[in-house]
PDB file of C-alpha atoms in Angstrom:
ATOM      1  CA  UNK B   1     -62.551  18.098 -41.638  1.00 42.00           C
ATOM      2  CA  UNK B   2     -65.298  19.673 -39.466  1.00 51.00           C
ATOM      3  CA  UNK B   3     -67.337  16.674 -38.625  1.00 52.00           C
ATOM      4  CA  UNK B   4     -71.212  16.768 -37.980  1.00 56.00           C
ATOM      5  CA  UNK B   5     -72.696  15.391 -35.002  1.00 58.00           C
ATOM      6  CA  UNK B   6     -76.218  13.965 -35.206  1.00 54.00           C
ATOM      7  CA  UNK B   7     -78.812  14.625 -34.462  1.00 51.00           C
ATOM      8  CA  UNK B   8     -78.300  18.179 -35.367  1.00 55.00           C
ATOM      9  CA  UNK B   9     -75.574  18.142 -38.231  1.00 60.00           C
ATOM     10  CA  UNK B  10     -74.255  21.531 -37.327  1.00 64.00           C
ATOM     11  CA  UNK B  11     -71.718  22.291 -39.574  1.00 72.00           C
ATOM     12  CA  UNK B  12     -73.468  24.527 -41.991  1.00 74.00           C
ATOM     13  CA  UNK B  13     -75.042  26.507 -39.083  1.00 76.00           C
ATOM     14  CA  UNK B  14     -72.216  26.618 -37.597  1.00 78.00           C
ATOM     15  CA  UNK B  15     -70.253  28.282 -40.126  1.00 79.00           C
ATOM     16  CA  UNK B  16     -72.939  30.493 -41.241  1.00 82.00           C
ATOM     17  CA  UNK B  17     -73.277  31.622 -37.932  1.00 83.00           C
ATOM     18  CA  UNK B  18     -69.787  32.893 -37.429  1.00 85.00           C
ATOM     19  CA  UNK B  19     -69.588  34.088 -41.021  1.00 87.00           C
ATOM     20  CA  UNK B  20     -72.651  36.455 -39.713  1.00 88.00           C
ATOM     21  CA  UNK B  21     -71.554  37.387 -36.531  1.00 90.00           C
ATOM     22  CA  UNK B  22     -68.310  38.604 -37.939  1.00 91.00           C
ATOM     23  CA  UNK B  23     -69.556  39.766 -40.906  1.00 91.00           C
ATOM     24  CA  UNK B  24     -67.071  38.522 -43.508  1.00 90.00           C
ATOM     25  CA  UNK B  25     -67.162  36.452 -46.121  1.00 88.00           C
ATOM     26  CA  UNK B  26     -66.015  32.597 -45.776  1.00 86.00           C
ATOM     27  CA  UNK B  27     -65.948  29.324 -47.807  1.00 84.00           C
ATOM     28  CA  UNK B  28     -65.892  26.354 -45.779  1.00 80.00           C
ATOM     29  CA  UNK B  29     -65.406  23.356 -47.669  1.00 78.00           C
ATOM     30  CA  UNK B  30     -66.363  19.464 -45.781  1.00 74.00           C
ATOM     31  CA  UNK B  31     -65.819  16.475 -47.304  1.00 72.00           C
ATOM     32  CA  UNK B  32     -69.052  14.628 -48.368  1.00 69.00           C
ATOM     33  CA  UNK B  33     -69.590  10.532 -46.519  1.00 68.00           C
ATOM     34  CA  UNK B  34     -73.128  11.162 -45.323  1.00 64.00           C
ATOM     35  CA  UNK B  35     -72.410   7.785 -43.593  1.00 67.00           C
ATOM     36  CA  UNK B  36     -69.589   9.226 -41.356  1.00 66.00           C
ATOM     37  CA  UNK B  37     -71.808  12.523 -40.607  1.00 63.00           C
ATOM     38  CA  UNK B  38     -69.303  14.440 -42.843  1.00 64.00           C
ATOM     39  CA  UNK B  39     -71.672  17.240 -44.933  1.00 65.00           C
ATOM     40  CA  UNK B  40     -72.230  20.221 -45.274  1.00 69.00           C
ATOM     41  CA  UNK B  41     -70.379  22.911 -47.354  1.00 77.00           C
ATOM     42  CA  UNK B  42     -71.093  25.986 -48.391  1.00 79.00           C
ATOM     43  CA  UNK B  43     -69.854  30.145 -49.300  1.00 83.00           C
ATOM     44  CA  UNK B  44     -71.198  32.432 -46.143  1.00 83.00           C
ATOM     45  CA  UNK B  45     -71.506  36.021 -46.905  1.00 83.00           C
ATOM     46  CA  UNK B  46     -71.620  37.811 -43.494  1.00 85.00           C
ATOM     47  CA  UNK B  47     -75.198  39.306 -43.040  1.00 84.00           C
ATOM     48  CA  UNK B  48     -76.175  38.834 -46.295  1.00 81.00           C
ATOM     49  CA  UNK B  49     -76.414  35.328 -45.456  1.00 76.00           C
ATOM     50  CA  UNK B  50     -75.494  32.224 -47.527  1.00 76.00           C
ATOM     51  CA  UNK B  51     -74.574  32.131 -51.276  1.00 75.00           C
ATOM     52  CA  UNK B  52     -74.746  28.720 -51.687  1.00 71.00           C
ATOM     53  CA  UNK B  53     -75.080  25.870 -49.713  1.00 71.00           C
ATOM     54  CA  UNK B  54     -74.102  21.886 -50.343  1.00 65.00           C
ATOM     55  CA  UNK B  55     -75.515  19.332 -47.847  1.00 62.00           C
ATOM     56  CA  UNK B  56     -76.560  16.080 -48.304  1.00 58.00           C
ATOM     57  CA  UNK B  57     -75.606  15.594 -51.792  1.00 52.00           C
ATOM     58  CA  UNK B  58     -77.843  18.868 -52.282  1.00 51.00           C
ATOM     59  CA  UNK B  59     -76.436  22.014 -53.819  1.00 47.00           C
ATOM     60  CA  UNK B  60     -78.658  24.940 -53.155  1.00 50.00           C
ATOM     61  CA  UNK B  61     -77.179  28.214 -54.654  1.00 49.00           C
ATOM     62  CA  UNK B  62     -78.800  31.533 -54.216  1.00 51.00           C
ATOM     63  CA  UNK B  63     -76.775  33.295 -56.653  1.00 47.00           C
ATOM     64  CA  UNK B  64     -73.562  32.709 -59.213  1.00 48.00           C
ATOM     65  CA  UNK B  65     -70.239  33.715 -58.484  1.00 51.00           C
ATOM     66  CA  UNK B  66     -69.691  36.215 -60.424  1.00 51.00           C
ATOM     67  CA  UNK B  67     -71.795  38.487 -58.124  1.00 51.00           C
ATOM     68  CA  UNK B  68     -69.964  37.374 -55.187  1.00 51.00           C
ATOM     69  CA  UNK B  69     -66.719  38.459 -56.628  1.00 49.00           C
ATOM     70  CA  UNK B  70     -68.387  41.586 -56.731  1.00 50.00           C
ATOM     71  CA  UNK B  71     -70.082  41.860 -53.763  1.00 46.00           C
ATOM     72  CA  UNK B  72     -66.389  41.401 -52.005  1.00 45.00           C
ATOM     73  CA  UNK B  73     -65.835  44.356 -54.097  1.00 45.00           C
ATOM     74  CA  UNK B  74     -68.090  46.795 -53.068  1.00 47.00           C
ATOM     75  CA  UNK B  75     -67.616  45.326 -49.572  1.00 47.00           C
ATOM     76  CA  UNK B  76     -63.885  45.996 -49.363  1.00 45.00           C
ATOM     77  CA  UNK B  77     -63.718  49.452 -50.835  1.00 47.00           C
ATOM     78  CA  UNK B  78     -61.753  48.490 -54.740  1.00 44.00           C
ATOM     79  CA  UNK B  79     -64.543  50.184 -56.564  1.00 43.00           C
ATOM     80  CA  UNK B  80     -65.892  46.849 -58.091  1.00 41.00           C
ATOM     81  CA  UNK B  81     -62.600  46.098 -59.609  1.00 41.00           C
ATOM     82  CA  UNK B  82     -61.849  42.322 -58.461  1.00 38.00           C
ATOM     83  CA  UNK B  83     -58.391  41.669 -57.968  1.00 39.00           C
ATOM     84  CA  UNK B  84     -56.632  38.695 -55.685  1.00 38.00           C
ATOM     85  CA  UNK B  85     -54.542  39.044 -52.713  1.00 39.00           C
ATOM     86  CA  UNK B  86     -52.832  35.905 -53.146  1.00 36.00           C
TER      87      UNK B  86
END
């Protein structure tokens, strides 16, 4: 669990920051007690930014996931064919 300390509650930017300054893709997942500064989820793109963010019981999504299954696509060179490396 990646707590958030107030007053900033950092998590999101934190993540979002590193997702950018790497430029890869990454879902970080917090668990949600607002009164034990634990928020703040969301799925990072790299410079593209955020795809969806979850904080403080609010979910704010820029776009569905279908498109960033395909994004990773283009992204990773498989000619828009998703497939899973699990």
């Amino acid at each position: 669990m990646f707590v958030d300390q107030a007053p900033q509650m950092t998590s999101i930017q934190f993540w979002e920051s590193w997702a950018l300054g790497n430029n890869v893709t990454i879902l970080a997942s917090n668990i949600q007690i607002p009164g034990y500064m634990a928020v703040g989820s969301g799925i990072f793109h790299g410079q593209d930014g955020a795809f969806g963010v979850y904080f403080q019981s609010r979910w704010l999504l820029k776009t569905d996931c279908g498109k960033c299954a395909k994004a990773w696509c283009r992204s990773s060179g498989t000619g828009g064919q998703y497939h899973s490396h699990l």
